[in-house]
Coordinates of C-alpha atoms in Angstrom, one line a residue:
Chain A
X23 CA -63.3 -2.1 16.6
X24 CA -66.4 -4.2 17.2
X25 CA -69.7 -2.9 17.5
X26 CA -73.1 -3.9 18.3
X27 CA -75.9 -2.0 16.6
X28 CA -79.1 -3.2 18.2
X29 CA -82.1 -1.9 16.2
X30 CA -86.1 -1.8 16.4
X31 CA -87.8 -0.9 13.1
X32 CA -90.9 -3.8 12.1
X33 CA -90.2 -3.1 8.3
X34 CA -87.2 -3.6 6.6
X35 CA -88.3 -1.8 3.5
X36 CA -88.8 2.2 6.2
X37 CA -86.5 4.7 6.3
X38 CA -85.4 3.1 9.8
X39 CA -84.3 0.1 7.8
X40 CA -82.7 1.9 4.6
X41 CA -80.1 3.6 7.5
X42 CA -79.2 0.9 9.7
X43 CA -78.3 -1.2 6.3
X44 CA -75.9 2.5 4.8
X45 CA -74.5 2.3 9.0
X46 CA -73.1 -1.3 8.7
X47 CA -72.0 -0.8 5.3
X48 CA -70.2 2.3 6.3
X49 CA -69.1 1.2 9.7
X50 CA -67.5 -2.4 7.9
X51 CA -65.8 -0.1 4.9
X52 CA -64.0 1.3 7.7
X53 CA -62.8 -2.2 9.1
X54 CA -64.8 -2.6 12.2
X55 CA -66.7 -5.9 13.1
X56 CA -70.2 -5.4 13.5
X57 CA -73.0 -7.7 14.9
X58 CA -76.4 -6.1 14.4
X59 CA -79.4 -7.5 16.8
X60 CA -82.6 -6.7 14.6
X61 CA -85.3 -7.3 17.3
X62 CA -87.7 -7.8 15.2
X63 CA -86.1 -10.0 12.6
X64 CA -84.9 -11.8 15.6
X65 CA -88.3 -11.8 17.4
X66 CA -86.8 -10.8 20.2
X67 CA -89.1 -11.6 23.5
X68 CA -89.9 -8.3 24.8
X69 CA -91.7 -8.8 28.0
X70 CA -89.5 -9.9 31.2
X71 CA -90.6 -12.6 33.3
X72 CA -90.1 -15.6 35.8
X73 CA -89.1 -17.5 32.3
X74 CA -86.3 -15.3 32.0
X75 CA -84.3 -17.5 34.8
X76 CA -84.6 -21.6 33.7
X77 CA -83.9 -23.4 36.5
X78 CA -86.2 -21.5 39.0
X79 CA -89.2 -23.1 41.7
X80 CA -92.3 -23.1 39.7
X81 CA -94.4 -21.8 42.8
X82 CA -91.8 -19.2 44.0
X83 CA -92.4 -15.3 44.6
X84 CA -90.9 -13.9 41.3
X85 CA -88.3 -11.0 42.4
X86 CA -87.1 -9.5 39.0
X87 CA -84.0 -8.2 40.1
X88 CA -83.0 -11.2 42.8
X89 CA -84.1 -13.8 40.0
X90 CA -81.8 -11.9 37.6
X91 CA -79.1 -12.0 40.0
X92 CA -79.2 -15.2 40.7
X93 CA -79.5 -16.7 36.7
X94 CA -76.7 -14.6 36.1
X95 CA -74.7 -16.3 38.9
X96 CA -75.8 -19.7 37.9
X97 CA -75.7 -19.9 34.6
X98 CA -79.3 -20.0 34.6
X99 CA -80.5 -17.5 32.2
X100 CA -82.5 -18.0 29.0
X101 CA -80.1 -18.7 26.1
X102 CA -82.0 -15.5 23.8
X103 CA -80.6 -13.5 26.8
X104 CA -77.0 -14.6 27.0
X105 CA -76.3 -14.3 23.7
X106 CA -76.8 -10.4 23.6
X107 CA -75.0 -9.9 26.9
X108 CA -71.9 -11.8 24.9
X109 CA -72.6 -9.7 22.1
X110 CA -72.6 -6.5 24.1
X111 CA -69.4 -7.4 26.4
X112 CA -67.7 -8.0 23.1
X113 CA -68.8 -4.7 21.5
X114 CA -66.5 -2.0 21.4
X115 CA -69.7 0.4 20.6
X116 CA -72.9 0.1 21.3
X117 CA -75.8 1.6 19.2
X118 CA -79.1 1.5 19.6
X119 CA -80.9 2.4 16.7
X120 CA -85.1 3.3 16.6
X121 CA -88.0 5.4 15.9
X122 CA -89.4 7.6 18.6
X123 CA -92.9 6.2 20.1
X124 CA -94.4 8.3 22.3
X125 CA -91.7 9.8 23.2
X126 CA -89.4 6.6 23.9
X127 CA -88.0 3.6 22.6
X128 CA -90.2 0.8 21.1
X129 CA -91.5 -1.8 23.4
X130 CA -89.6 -4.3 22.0
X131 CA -86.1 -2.7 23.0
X132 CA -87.2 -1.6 26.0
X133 CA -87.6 -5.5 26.4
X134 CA -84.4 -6.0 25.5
X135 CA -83.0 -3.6 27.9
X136 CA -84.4 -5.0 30.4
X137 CA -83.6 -8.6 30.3
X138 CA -80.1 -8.4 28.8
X139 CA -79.2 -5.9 31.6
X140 CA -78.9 -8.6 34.5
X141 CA -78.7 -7.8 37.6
X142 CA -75.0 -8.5 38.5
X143 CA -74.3 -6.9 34.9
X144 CA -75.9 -3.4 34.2
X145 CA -76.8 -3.1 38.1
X146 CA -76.1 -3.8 41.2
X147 CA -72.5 -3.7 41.0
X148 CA -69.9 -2.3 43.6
X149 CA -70.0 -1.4 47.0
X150 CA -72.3 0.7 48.7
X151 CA -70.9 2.6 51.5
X152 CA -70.8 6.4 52.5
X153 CA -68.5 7.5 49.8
X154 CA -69.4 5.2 47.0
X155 CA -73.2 4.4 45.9
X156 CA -72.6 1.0 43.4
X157 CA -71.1 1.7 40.7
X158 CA -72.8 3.2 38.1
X159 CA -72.7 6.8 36.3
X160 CA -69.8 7.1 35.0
X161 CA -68.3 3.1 36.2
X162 CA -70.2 -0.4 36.2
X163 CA -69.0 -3.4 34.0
X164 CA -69.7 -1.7 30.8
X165 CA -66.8 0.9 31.2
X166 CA -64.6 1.5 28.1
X167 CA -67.6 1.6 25.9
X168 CA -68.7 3.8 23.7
X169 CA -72.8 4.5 23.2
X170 CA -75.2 6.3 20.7
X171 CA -78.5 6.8 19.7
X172 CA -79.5 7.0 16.1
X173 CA -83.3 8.2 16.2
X174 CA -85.9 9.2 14.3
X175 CA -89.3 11.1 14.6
X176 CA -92.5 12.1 12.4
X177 CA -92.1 15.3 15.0
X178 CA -91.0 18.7 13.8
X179 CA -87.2 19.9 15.3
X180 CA -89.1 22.9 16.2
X181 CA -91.5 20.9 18.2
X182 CA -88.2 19.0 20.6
X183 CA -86.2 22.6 20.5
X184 CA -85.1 24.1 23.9
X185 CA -88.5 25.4 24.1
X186 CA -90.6 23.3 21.5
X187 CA -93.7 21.4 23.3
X188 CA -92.3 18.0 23.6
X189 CA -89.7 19.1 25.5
X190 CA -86.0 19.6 24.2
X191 CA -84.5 16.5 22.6
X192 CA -81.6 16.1 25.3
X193 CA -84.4 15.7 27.9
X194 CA -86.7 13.3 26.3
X195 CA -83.6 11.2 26.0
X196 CA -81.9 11.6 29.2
X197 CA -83.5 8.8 30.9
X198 CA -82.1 6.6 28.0
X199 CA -78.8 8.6 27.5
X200 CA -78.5 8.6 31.3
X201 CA -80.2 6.1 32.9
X202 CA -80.1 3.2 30.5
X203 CA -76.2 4.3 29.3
X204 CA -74.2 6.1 31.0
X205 CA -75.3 4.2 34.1
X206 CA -74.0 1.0 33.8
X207 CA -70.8 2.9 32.4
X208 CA -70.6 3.5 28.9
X209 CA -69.8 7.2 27.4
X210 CA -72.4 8.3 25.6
X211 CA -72.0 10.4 22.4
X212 CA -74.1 12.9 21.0
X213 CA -77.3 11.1 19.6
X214 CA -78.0 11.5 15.6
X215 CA -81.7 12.5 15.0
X216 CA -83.4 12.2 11.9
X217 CA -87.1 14.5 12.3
X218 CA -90.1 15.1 9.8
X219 CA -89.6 11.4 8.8
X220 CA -92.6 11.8 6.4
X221 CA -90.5 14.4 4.8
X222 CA -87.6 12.1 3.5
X223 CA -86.9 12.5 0.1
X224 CA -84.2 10.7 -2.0
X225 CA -82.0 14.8 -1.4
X226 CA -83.1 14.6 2.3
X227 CA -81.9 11.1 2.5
X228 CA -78.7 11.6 0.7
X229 CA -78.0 14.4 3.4
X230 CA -78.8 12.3 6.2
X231 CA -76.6 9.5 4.7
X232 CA -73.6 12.4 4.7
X233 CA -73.9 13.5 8.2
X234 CA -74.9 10.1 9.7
X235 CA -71.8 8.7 8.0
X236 CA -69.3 11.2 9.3
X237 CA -70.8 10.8 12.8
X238 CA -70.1 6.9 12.1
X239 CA -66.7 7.7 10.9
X240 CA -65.6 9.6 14.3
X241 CA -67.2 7.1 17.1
X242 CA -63.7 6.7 18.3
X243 CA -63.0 11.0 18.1
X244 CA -66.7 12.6 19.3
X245 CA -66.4 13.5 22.7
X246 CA -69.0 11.9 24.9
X247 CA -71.5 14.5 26.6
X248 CA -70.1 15.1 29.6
X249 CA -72.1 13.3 32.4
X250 CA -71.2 13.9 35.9
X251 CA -69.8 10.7 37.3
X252 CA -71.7 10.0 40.5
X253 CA -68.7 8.7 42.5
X254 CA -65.8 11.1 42.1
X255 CA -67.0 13.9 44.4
X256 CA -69.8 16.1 42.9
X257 CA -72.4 14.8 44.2
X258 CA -73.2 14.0 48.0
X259 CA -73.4 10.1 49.2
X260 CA -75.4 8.4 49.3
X261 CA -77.4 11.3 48.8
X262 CA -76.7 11.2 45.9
X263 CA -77.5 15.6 44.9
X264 CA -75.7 17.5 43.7
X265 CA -73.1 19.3 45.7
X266 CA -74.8 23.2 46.6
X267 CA -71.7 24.5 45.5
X268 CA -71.8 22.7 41.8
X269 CA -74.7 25.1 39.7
X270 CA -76.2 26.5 42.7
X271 CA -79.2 27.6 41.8
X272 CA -80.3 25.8 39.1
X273 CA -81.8 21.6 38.9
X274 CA -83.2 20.0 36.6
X275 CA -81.8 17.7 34.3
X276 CA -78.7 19.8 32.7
X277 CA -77.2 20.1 35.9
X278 CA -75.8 16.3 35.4
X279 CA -73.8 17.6 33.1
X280 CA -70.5 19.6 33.6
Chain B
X7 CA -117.1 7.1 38.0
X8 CA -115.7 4.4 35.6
X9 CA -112.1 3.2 36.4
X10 CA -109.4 1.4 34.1
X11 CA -106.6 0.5 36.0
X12 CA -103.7 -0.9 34.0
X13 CA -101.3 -2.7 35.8
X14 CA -98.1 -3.9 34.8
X15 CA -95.9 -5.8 37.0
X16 CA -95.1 -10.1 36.7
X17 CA -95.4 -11.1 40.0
X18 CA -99.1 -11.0 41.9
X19 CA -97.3 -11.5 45.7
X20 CA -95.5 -8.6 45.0
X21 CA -95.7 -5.4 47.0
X22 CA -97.6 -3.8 43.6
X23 CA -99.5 -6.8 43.9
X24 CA -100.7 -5.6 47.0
X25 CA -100.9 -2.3 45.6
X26 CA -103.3 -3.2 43.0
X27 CA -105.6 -4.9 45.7
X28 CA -105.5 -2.4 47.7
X29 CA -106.6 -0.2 45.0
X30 CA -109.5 -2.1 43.6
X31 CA -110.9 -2.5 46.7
X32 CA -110.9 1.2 47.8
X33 CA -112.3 2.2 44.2
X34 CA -115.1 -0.4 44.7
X35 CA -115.8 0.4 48.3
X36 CA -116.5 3.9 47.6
X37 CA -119.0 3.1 44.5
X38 CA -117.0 3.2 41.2
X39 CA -116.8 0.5 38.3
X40 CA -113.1 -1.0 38.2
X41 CA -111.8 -2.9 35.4
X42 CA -107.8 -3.8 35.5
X43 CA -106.1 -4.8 32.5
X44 CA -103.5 -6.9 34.1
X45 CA -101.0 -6.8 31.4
X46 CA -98.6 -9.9 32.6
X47 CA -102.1 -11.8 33.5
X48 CA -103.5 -11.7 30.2
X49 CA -100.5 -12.2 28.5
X50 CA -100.4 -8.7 26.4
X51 CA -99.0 -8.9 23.2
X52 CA -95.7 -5.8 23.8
X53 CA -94.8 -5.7 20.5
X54 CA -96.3 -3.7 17.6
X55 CA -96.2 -5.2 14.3
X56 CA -97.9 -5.7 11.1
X57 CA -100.1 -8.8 12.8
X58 CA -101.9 -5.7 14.9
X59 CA -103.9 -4.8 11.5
X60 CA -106.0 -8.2 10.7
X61 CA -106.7 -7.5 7.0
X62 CA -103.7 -6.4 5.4
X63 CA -101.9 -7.5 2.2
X64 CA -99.0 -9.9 3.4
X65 CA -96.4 -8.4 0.9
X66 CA -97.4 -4.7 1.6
X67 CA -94.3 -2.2 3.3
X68 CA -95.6 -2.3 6.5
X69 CA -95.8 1.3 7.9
X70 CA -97.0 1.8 11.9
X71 CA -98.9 4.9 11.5
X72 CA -100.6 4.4 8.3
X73 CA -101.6 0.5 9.1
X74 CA -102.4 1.5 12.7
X75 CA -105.2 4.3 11.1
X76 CA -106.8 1.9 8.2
X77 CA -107.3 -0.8 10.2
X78 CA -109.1 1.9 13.0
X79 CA -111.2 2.8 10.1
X80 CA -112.3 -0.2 8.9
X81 CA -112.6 -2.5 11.9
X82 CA -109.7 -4.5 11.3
X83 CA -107.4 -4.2 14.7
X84 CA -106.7 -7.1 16.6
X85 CA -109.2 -8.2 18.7
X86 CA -107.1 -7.6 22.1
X87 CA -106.7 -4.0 20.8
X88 CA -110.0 -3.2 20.0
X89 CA -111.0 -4.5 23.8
X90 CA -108.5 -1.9 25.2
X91 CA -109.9 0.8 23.5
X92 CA -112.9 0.1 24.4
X93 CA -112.1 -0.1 28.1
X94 CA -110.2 3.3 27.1
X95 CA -113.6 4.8 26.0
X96 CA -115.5 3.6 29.0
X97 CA -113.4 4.7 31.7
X98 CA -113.7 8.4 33.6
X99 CA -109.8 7.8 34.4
X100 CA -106.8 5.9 33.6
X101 CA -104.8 4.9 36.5
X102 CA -101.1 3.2 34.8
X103 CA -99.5 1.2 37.8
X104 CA -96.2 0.0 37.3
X105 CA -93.0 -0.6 38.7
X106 CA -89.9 1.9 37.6
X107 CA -87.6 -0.3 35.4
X108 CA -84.5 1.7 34.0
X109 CA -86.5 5.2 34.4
X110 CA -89.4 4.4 32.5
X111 CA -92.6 1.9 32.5
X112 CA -92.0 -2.0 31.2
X113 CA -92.0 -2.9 28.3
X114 CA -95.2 -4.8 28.3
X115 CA -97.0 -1.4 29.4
X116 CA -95.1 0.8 26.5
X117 CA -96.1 -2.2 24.1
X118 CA -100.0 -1.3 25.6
X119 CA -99.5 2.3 24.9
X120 CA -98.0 1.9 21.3
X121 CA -100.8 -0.7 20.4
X122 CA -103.8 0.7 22.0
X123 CA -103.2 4.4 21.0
X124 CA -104.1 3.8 17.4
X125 CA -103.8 6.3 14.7
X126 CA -107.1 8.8 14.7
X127 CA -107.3 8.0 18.4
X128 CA -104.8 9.1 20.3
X129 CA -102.5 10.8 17.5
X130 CA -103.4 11.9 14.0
X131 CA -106.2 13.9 15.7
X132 CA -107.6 17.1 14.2
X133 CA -107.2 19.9 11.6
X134 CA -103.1 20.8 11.0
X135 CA -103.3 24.7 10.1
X136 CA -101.9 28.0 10.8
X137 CA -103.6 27.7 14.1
X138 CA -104.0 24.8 15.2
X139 CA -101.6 21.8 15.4
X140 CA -103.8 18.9 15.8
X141 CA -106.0 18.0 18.5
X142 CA -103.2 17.1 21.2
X143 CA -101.8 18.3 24.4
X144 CA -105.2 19.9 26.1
X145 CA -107.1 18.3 23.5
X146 CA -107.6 14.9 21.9
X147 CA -110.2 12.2 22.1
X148 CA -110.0 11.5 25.5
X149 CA -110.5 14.7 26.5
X150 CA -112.3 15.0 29.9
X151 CA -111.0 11.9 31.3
X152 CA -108.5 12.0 34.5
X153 CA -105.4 10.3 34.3
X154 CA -102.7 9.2 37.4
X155 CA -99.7 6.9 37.6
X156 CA -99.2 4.8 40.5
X157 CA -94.8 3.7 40.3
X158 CA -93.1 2.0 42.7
X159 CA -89.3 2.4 42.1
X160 CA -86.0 0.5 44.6
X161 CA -84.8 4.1 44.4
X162 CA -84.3 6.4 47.0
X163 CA -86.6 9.7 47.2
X164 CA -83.7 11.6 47.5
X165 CA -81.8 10.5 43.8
X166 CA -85.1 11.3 42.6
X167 CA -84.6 15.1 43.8
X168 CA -84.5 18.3 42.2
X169 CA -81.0 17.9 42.2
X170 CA -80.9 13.8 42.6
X171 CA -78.6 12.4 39.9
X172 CA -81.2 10.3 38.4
X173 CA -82.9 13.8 37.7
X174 CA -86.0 15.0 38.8
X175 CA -89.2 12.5 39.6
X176 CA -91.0 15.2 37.5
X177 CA -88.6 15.5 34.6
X178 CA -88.5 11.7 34.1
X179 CA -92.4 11.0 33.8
X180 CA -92.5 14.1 31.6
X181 CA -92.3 11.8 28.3
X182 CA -95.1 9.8 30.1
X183 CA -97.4 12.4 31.8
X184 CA -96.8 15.2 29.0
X185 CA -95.5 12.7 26.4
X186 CA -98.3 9.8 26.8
X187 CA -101.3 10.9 29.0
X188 CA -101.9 15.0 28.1
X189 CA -101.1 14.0 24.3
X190 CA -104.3 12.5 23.5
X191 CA -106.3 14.7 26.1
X192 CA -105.9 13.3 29.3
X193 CA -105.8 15.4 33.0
X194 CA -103.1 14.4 34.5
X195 CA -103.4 13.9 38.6
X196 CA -99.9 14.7 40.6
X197 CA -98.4 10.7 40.5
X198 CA -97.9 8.5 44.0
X199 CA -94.7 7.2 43.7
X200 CA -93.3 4.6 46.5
X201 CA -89.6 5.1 46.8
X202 CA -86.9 2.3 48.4
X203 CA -89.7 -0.4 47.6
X204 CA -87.0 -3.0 49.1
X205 CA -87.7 -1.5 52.6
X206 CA -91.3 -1.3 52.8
X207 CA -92.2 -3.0 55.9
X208 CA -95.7 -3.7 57.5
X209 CA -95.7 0.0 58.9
X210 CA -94.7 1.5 56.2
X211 CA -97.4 -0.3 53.5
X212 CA -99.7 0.3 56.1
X213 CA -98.6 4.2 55.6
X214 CA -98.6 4.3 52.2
X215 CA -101.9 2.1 51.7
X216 CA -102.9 5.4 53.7
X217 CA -101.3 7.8 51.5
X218 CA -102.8 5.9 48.3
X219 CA -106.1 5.7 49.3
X220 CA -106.9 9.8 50.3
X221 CA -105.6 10.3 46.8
X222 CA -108.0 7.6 45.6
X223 CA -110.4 9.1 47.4
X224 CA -109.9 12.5 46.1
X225 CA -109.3 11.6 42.2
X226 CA -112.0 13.5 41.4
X227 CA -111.0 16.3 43.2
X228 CA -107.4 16.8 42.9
X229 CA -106.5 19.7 40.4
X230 CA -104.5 18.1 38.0
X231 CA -100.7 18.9 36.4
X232 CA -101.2 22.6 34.7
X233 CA -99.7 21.9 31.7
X234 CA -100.0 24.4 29.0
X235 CA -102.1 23.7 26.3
X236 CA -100.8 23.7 22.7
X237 CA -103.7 25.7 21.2
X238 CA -104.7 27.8 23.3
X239 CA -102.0 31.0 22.5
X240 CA -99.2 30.2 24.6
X241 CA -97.4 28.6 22.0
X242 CA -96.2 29.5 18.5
X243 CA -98.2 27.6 15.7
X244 CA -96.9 25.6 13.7
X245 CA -93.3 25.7 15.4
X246 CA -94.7 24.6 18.6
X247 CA -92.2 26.9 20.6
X248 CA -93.4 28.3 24.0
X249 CA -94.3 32.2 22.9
X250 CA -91.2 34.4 23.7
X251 CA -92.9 36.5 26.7
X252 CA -94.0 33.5 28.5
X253 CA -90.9 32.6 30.7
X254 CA -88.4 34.5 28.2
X255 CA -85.4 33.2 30.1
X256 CA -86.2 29.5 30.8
X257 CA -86.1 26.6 28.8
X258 CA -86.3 23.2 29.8
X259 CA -89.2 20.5 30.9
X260 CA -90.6 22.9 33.9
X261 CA -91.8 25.7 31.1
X262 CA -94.9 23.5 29.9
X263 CA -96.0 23.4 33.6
X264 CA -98.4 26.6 34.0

């Protein structure tokens, strides 16, 4: 399978570094094609603007999406961008590897998020009509995909448990799980964490090397979380809640998935 | 009161263009000092990297945290950080305006936050004991300052919902109002979000221009977020676990809200 690990570590020589080189090892042992996208190697250009579009009026209102929309139509978008957008529509897999900033991904792959998701591409797709709201979660271009989140933190597991103060893992990720993957269509599989990153010794490593390598090893068997898709009838449109009569009383963000 | 206004969004005719006026000008009128850091304006540097520490060897592993606190101590940030953080220091409150791009803030506002909040001033705060996890979530350096975010999203109010798929407006600024702003110290004022942005007509930014400036009006009033603060006994040191009698049945985001 091919597979597109697009990672965000500034040192080659970190822990962040030392894993995405054992993944593509491990992933090409096992015969799959890989393409890694190493942001910062790459210098990737992390701030989206009119530039983003090349053929565009010099003096005209700068619309991010309709600009998007229309380089994408066109043929007009910046050369850095269509390259990953080839590299992602040939990618079997798509992982996205990086260490927690304030609670997010770095800058620089938020970057790449948004200019390589187009307009056309990762949104605004499909008709939008009283039983169908684009699609997206769950459908969109990127369907057949499979996604994942290698991540680490300096924070404690304690400290990102169900009750921990940062909030519990699966929701500090859900706007990236959900809103940046499973939206434009890819299943998303369980994300591998790596905490106490100051704590990494050669034994600690050497464990995270075992399970990260076993969880490289099934991409094609892990069952994705199960997101709700937003078009096959749980949720009202174009609404878009929840049905009252799916998890009644609860919200939040578990409820989105089954 | 002293005002920083950080604003991230590339298009000055744009409807937060008009925002930000709109804001200025009602922060002014009523007597306070505004300064905006108008990220896309002045060009803001997104991405962290070894360049943001001025004095470093050139063959040295290059480690975020530990580069991000020597060059704090020793005066050797980049200048365009160092200018930040002073504007930081100055202010009463933080306003962060930006447009919603794939659930979270742009990248050239998230390259802001990773740059600005250096090592020993927003993180890496205070003693780590039996007691006490560091000076962070209710306390911090910028303590006693106000905080709001101003985010305009195409999204309807409605997705945005307790039950809206893409999760609660609440739940998906957690990382940023918990995450980035009540980290290092800040109160955090209730947000003003503008939903549907595409459909804002002259009525309706006449309305919200309404709506934005009583909360303006009132930042000094509003009682902000009641997040829980780490060190203060409502939460298990040094797991960082909400204490078992405090909502014993609930996990989830909604249990650090008082």
């Amino acid at each position: 399978m091919n597979i597109l690990l697009v990672y965000a570590h500034p040192e080659p020589r970190s822990l962040n570094g030392s894993l995405k080189n054992f993944a593509v090892k491990r992933l090409e042992e096992a015969g799959h094609e890989v393409q890694v996208s190493d942001l910062y190697a790459m210098q990737w250009k992390a701030t989206l603007d009119a530039d983003d579009n090349t053929n565009r009026q010099a003096d005209a209102r700068f619309d991010p999406a309709l600009d998007s929309k229309i380089a994408l139509e066109n043929g007009w978008q910046s050369k850095d961008i269509e390259l990953e957008q080839e590299k992602l529509m040939w990618a079997d897999a798509l992982i996205l590897q990086f260490p927690m900033w304030w609670f997010s991904m770095p800058a620089i792959l938020k970057g790449w998020v948004e200019r390589v998701y187009a307009y056309g591409l990762a949104y605004g797709v499909g008709e939008h009509s009283d039983t169908h709201w684009g699609d997206r979660y769950g459908e969109g271009k990127l369907k057949g995909k499979r996604a994942m989140l290698i991540v680490t933190t300096g924070g404690w597991e304690s400290h990102y448990s169900p009750r921990g103060i940062n909030g519990p893992i699966d929701d500090i990720l859900f706007p990236i799980q959900h809103g940046i993957l499973y939206y434009p269509g890819f299943d998303v599989l369980p994300p591998y964490l790596v905490y106490r990153t100051g704590r990494v010794d050669e034994a600690r490593f050497a464990q995270v090397c075992g399970e990260l390598g076993q969880r490289l090893d099934h991409l094609w068997q892990t069952a994705p979380i199960p997101f709700r898709p937003q078009n096959a009838g749980a949720y009202k449109i174009p609404e878009c809640t929840l049905r009252d009569d799916i998890a009644p009383e609860n919200s939040g963000l578990s409820i989105h998935v089954e």
